[in-house]
Short mmCIF file of C-alpha atoms and ligand atoms in Angstrom, two decimals:
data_model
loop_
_atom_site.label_atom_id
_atom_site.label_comp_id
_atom_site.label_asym_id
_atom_site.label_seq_id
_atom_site.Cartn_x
_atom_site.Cartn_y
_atom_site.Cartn_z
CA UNK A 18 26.22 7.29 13.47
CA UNK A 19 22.51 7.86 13.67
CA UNK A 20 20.46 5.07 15.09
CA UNK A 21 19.29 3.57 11.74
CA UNK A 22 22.70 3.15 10.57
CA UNK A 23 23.86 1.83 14.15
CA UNK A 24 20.91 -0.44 13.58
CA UNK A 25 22.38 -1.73 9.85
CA UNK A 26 25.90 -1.94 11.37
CA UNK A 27 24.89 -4.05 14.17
CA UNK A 28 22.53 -6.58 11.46
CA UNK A 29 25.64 -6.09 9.47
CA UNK A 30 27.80 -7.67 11.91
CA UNK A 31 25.31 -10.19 12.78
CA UNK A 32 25.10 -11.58 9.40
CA UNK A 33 28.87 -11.56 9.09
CA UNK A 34 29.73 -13.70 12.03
CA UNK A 35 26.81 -16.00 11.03
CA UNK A 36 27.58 -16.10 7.58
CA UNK A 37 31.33 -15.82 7.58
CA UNK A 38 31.36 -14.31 4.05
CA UNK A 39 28.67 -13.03 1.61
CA UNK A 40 27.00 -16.07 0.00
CA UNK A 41 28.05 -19.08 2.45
CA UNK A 42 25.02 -20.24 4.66
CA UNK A 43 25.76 -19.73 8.20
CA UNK A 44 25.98 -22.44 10.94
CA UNK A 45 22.81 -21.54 12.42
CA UNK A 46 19.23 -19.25 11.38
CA UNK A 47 17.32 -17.76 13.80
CA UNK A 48 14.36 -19.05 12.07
CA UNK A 49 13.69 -20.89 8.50
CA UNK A 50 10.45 -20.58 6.54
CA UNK A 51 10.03 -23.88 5.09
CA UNK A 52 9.12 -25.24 1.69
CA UNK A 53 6.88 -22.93 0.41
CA UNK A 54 6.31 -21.39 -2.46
CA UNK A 55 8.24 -17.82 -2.78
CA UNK A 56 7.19 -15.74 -4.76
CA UNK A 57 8.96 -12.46 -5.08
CA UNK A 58 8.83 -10.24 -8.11
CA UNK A 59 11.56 -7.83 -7.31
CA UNK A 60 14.11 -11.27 -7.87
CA UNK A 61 11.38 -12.90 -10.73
CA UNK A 62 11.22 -15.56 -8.28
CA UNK A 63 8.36 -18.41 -8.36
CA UNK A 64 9.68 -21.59 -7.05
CA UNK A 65 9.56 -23.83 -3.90
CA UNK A 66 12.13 -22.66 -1.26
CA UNK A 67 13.28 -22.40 2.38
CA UNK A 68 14.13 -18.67 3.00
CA UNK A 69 16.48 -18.70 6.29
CA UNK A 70 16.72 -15.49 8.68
CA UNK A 71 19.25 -14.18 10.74
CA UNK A 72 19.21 -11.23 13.05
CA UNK A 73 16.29 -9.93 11.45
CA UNK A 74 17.50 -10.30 7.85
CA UNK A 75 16.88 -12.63 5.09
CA UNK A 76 20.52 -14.66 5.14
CA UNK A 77 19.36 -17.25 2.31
CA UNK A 78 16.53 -18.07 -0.33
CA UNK A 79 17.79 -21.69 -1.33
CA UNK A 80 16.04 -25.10 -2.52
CA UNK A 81 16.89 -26.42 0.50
CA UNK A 82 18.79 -25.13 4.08
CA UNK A 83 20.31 -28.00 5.84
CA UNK A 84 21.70 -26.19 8.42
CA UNK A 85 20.00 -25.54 12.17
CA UNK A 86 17.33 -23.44 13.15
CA UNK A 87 16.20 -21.83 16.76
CA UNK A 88 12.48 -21.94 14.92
CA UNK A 89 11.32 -23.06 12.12
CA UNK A 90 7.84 -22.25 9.93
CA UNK A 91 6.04 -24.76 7.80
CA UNK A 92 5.13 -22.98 4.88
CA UNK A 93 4.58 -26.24 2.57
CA UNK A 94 1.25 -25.78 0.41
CA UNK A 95 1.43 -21.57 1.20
CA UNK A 96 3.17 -18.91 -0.36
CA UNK A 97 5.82 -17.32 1.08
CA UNK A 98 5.92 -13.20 -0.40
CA UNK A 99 7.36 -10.22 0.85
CA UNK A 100 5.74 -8.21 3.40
CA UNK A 101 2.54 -6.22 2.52
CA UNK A 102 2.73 -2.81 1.70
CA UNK A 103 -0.40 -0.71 2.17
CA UNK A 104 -0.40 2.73 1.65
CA UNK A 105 -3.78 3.71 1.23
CA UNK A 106 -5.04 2.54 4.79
CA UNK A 107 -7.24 4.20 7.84
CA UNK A 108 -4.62 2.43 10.53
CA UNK A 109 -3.78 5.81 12.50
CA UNK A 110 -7.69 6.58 13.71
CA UNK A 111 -7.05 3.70 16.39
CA UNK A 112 -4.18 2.24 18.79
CA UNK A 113 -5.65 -1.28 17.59
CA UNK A 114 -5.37 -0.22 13.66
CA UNK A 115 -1.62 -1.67 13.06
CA UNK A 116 -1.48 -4.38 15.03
CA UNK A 117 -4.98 -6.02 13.37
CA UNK A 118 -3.01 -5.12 9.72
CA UNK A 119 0.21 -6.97 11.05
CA UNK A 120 -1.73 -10.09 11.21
CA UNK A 121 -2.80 -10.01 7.52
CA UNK A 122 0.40 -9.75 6.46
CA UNK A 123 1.08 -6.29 6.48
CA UNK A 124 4.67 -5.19 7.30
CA UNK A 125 4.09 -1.29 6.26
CA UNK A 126 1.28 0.70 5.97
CA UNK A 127 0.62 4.48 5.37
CA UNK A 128 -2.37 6.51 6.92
CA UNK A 129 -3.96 8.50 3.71
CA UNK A 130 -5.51 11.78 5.17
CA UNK A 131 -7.74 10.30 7.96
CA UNK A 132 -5.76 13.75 10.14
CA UNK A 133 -5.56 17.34 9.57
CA UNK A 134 -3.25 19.60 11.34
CA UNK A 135 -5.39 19.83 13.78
CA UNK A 136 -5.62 16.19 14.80
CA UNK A 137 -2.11 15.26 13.37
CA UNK A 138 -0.88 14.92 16.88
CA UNK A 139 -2.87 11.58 17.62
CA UNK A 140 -2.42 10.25 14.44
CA UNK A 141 1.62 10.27 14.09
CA UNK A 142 1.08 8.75 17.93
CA UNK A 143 -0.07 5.95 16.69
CA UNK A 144 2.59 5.67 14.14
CA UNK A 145 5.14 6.20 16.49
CA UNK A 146 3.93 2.77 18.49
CA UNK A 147 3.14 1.20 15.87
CA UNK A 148 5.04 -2.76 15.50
CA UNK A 149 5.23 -2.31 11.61
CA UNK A 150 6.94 0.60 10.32
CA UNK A 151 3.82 3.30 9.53
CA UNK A 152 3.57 6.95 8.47
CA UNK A 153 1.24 9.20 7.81
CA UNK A 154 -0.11 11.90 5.33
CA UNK A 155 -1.48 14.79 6.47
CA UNK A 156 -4.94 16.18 5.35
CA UNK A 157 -5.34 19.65 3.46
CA UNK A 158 -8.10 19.95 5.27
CA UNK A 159 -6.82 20.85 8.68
CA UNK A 160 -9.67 19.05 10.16
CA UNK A 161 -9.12 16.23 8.46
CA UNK A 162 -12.17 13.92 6.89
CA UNK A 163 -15.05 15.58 8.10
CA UNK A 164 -18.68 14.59 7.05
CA UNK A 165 -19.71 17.58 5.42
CA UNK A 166 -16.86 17.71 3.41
CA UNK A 167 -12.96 18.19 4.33
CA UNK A 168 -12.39 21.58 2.17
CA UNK A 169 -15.88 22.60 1.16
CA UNK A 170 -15.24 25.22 3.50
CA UNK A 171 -12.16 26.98 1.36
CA UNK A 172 -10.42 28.47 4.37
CA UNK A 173 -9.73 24.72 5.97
CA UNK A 174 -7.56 24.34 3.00
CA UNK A 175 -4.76 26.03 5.34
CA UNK A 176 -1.38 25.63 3.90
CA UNK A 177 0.59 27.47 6.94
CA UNK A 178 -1.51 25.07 9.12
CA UNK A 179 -0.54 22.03 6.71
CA UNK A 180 3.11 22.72 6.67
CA UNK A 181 3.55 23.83 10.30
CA UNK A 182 2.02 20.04 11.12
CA UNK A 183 4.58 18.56 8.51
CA UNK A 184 7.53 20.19 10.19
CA UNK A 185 6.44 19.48 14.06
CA UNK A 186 6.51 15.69 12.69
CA UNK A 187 8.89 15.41 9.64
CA UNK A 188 9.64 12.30 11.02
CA UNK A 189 6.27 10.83 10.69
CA UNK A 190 4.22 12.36 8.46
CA UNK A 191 5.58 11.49 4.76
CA UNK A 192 3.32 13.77 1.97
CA UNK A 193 -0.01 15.35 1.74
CA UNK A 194 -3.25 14.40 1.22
CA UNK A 195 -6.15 15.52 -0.63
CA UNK A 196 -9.40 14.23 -1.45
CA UNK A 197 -11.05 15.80 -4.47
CA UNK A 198 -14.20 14.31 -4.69
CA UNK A 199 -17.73 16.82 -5.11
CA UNK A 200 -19.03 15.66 -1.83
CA UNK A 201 -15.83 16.63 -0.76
CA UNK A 202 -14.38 19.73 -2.40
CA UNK A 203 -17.65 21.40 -3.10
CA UNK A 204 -16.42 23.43 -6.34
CA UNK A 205 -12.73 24.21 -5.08
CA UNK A 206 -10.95 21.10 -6.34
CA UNK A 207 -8.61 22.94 -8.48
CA UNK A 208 -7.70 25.40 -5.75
CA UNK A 209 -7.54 22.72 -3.54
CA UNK A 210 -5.27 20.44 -5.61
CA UNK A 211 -2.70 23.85 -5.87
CA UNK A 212 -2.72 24.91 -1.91
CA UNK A 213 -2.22 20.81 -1.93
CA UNK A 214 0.96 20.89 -3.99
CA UNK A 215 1.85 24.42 -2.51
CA UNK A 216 2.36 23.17 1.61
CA UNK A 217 4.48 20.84 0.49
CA UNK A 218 6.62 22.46 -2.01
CA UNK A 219 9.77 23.49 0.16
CA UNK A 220 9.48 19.88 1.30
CA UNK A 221 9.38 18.26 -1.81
CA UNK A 222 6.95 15.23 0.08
CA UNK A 223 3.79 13.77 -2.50
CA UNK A 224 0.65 14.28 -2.51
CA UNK A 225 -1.53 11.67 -3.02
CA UNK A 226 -5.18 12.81 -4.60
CA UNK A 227 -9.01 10.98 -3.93
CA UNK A 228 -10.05 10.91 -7.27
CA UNK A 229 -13.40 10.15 -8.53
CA UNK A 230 -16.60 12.37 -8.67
CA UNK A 231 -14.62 15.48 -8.80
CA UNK A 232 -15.90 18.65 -10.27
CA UNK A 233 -13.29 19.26 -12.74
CA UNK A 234 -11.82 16.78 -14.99
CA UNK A 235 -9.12 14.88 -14.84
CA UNK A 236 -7.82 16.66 -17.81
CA UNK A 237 -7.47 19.71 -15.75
CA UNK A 238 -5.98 18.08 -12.07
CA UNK A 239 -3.81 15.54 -13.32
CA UNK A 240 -1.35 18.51 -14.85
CA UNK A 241 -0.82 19.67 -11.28
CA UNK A 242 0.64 16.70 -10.07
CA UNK A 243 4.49 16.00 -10.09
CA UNK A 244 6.47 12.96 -10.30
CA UNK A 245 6.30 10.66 -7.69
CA UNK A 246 2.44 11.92 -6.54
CA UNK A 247 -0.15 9.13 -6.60
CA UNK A 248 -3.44 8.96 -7.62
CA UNK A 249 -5.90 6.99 -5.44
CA UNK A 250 -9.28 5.16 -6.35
CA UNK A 251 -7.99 5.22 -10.07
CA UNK A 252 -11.05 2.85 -10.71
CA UNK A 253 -13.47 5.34 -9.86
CA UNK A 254 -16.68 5.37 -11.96
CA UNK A 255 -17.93 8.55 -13.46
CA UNK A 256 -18.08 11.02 -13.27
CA UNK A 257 -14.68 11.98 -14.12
CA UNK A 258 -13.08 8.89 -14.16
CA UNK A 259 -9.77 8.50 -16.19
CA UNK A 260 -11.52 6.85 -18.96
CA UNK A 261 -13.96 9.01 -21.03
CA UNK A 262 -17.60 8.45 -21.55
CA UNK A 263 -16.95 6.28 -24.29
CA UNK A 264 -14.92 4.31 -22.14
CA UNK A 265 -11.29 5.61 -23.77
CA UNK A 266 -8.37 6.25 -21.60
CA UNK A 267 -7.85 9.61 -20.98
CA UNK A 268 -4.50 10.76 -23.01
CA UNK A 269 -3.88 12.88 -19.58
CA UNK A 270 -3.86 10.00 -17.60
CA UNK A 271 -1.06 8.09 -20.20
CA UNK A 272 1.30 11.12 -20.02
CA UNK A 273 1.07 11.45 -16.50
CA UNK A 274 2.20 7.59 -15.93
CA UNK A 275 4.74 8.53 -18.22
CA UNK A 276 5.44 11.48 -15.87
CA UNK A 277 6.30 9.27 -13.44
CA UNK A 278 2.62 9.70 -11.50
CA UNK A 279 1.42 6.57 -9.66
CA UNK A 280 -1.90 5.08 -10.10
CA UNK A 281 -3.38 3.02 -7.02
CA UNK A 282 -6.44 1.23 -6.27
CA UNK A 283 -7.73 2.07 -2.67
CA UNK A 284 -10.51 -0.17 -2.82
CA UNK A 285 -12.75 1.37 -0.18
CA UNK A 286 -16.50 0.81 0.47
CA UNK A 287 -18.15 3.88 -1.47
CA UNK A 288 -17.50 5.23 -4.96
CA UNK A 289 -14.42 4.30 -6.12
CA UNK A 290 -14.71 0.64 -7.95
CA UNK A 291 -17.40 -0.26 -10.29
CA UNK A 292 -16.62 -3.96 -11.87
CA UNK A 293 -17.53 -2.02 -15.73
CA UNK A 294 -15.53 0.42 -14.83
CA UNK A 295 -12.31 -1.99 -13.92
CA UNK A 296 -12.90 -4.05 -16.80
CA UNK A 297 -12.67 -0.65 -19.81
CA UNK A 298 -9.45 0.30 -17.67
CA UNK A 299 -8.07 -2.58 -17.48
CA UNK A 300 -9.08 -3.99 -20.95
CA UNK A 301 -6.94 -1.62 -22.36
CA UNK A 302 -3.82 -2.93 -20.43
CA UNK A 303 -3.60 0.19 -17.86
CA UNK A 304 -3.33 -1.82 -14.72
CA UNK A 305 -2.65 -0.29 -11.33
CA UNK A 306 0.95 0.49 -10.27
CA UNK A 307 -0.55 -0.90 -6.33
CA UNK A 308 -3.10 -2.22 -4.54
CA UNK A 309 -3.94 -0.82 -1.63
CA UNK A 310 -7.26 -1.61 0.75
CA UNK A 311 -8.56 1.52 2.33
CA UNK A 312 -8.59 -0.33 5.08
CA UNK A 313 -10.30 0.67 8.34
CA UNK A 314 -10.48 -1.22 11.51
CA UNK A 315 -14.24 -1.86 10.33
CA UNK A 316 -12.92 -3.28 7.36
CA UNK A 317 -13.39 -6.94 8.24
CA UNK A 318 -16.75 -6.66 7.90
CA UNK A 319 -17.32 -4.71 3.87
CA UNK A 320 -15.93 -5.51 0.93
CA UNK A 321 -12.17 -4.70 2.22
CA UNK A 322 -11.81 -7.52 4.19
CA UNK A 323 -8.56 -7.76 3.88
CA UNK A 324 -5.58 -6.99 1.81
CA UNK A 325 -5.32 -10.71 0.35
CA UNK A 326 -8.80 -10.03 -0.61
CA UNK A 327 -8.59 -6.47 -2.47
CA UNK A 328 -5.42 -8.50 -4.52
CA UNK A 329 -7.48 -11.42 -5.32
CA UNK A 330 -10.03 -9.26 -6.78
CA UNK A 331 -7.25 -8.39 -10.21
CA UNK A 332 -7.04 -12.23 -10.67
CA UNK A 333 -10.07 -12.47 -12.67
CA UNK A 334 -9.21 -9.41 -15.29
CA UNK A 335 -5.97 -10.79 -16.75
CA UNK A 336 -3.41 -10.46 -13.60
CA UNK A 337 -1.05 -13.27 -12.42
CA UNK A 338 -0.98 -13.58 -8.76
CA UNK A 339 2.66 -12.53 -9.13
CA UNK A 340 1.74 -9.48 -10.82
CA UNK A 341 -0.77 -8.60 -7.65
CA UNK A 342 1.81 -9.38 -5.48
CA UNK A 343 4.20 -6.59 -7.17
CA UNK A 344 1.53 -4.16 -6.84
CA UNK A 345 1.35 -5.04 -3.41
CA UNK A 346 5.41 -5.37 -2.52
CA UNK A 347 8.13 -3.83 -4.74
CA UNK A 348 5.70 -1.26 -6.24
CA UNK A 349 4.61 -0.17 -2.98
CA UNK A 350 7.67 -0.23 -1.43
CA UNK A 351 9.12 2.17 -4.21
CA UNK A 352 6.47 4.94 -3.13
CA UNK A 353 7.92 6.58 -0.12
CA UNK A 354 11.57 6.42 0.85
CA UNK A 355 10.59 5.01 4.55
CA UNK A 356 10.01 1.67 2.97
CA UNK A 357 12.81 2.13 0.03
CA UNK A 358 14.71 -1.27 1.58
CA UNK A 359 11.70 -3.39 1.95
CA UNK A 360 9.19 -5.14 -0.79
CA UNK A 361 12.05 -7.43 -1.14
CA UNK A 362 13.35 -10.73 -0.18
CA UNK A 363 16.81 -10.02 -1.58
CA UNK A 364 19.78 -11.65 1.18
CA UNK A 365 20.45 -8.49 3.32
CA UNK A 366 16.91 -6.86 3.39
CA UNK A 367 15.03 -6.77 6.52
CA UNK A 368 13.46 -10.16 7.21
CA UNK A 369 9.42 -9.03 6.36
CA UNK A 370 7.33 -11.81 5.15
CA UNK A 371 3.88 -12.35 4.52
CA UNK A 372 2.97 -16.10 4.31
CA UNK A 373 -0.41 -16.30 2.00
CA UNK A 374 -2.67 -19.26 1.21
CA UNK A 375 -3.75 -19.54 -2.17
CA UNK A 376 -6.91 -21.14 -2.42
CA UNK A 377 -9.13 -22.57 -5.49
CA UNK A 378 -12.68 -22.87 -5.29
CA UNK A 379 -15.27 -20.31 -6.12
CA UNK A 380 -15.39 -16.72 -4.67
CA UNK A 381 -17.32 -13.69 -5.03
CA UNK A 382 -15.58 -10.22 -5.08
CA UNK A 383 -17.56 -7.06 -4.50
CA UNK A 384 -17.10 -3.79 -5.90
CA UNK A 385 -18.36 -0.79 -4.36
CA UNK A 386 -21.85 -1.08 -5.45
CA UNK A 387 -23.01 -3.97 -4.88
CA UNK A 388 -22.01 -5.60 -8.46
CA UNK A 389 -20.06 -8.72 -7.68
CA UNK A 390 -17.55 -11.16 -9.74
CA UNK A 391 -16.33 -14.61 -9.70
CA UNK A 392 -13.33 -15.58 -9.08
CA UNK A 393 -11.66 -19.78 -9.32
CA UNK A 394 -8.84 -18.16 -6.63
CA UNK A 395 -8.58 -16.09 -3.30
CA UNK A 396 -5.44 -15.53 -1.30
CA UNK A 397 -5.77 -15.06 2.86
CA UNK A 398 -3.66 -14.16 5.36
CA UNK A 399 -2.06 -16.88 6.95
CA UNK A 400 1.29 -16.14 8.57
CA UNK A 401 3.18 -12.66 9.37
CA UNK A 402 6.51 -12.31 10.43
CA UNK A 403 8.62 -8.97 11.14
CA UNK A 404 12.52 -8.30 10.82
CA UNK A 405 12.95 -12.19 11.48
CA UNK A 406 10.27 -12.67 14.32
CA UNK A 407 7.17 -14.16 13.84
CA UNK A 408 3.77 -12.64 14.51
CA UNK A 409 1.69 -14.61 17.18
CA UNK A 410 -1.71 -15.77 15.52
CA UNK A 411 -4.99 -13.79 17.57
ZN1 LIG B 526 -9.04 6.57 2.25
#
C-alpha cells in the first residue's frame, strides 16, 4: 500500500464507522458548513445547504444536518463552492506564495514556468511544503523567466536539461512550460514550441503555451499541441490572437478544442486581456475552459487581486456565476491528474471548500491596459477550509 492509498483506506474507515453505511448521516461531523448557498457544478447543484465533514471528507450535502458537530461554520448569506483551482499561478517564487493563495480560497494551485532546470530545485521546495496540494511546470528555458527573454537565446531551450529536471522531481513537477510571446521567443517560437513538446514526450506530461504576441500564428503553433495541452492568456490581443483581424475565430483554434486542447485565461498584468478583445471571443460563444489569475505574491496590489476577482470579471459578458465557478473547480481540477479527485463536493471527496461572498453593488474590472468594465456583482474570498479543517483568517 503506498501512502496515498493508506491515506484513502484510513478516510475510508473513518467515514465508515461514522457513517455506518453509505448514505446514512453519521452520529457526529467533525465540522458542518452551515446554510449557505452551495454551489457546485460537477453535481448541478445551486441551493441552500449544510455540507457536513468527517475525517477530512465531505460525509453529507443535505437541506439540513441535525446531527452534532465538534465545529461548525456559518455560511448563511455566502456561497459555499468547491475549492479553487489555479493553475496558472507564480506561488513557487516564494515560501509565503501558497499560504497567501490558501486564504482566498485556493485549495490547489500550479506554478506555470516561473523555474527552469536550473532553478527547479527551489521551486518544487516550495511545493513540497506547501499546505494546499501544488505542483509545478518546468520552464523550456532552463533559466526560467528571464527579462531579456526566456529562449531568445536558442540554446536555453535545453531539452536534456528540461527532462533531466522532470525526472529528478517526477513527483512535483507535472508538464512543461513555454512562453511564446516575441519579447520572449525572439523568432524561435516554432522551434521552441517542438523542443517544448519533445522533453516531454517519453513522459507524456502537457505543456502549457504563453500565447499572445507571438511571431508565428496561431495557425502554425496550435497544430503542435496534443490533447490535454493548454493554452494560456487565450484573450490575448493582437497580434496573433485566436481571433483574426476581422475579429473571426480562428478555425485552428475550434479544431484544437475539439482536439481536446484547453483554453485558459491567466489574467496577468501585461498583454494578455484587452476588454475588445474578450468581448469578439466571447461574443461568439468560445468561453474559457478555466480561469486562472497569474497570480504573484504582488498580485494584491494590480488587477489580479485575487482569484474571486479574475472570476467576477466573466460575469458581465454572458457567464453565470456557476459557470465561473466550473472554470474555476471541476474544469480545473480535470487538467492534471494530481487534482483528478478534487473540484468536487461529491460525499467521499476530500473536504476542500472555498466559502465566497457574492456581493451586488457596482465594480470596476481592469483588463491589462488600463480599459476597465462595470460590473452589478463581485465575489471575495471569505472562508477557506482544507480536507475538513478550516483555514485561520490573517
Ligand atoms: Zn504566468
Amino acid at each position: 500500500m503506498n501512502r496515498r492509498e493508506f491515506v484513502y483506506a484510513a478516510a475510508g474507515a473513518a467515514l465508515l464507522s461514522g457513517v455506518g453505511r453509505l448514505g446514512a448521516q453519521p452520529r457526529r461531523y467533525d465540522l458542518i458548513i452551515r446554510g449557505g448557498r452551495v454551489i457546485d457544478p460537477s453535481l448541478r447543484l445551486d441551493a441552500v445547504r449544510d455540507v457536513g465533514i468527517v475525517g477530512g471528507r465531505i460525509a453529507a450535502v443535505e437541506p439540513t444536518l441535525s446531527a452534532e458537530a465538534a465545529a461548525t461554520l456559518d455560511a448563511r448569506g455566502k456561497l459555499v463552492v468547491p475549492g479553487l483551482i489555479d493553475i496558472h499561478t507564480h506561488a513557487a517564487r516564494s515560501a509565503e506564495g501558497p499560504g497567501l493563495l490558501l486564504r482566498d480560497g485556493v485549495t490547489g494551485w500550479i506554478d506555470a514556468g516561473s523555474a527552469g532546470a536550473d532553478g527547479i530545485e527551489a521551486a518544487v521546495a516550495v511545493a513540497r511544503t506547501s499546505p494546499q496540494p501544488g505542483r509545478v511546470l518546468i520552464n523550456i528555458g532552463r533559466g526560467g523567466i528571464l527579462p531579456d527573454g526566456d529562449t531568445k537565446d536558442l540554446a536555453l531551450a535545453d531539452v536534456g536539461a528540461a527532462r533531466a529536471a522532470i525526472e529528478r522531481h517526477r513527483d512535483y513537477v507535472v508538464g512543461i512550460k513555454a512562453r511564446l510571446s516575441e519579447t520572449v521567443v525572439g523568432s524561435n517560437d516554432v522551434e521552441v514550441l517542438k523542443r517544448t513538446q519533445q522533453a516531454v514526450e517519453p513522459l507524456g506530461l502537457p505543456v502549457m503555451i504563453h500565447m499572445g504576441q507571438s511571431p508565428s500564428s496561431l495557425r502554425e503553433l496550435l497544430p503542435l499541441l496534443k490533447p490535454g495541452d493548454i493554452v494560456t492568456h487565450l484573450f490575448a490581443p493582437p497580434p496573433n490572437a485566436i481571433v483574426d483581424d476581422d475579429g473571426r475565430l480562428l478555425p485552428e483554434v475550434l479544431a484544437a478544442r475539439r482536439r481536446g486542447i484547453v483554453f485558459d485565461v491567466g489574467n496577468g498584468v501585461r498583454d494578455h486581456i484587452r476588454w475588445d478583445t474578450v468581448e469578439q471571443i466571447m461574443g461568439q460563444g468560445f468561453w474559457p475552459d478555466t480561469i486562472s489569475t497569474d497570480w504573484n505574491v504582488m498580485s494584491r496590489t494590480t488587477g489580479v487581486v485575487d482569484f474571486a476577482n479574475c472570476m467576477s470579471k466573466y460575469l458581465g459578458f454572458g457567464m453565470s456565476v456557476s459557470d465561473v465557478i466550473a472554470c474555476a473547480t471541476i474544469n480545473a481540477a480535470r487538467t492534471f491528474t494530481v487534482f483528478r479527485d478534487l473540484g468536487t463536493l461529491n460525499v467521499g471527496a476530500p473536504a476542500d471548500v472555498a466559502v465566497l461572498e457574492l456581493r451586488d453593488g457596482e465594480f470596476e474590472f481592469l483588463d491589462n491596459y488600463e480599459n476597465t468594465i462595470k460590473g452589478s456583482q463581485r465575489l471575495f474570498p471569505s472562508e477557506t477550509v482544507l480536507r475538513g479543517v478550516r483555514v485561520p483568517r490573517a
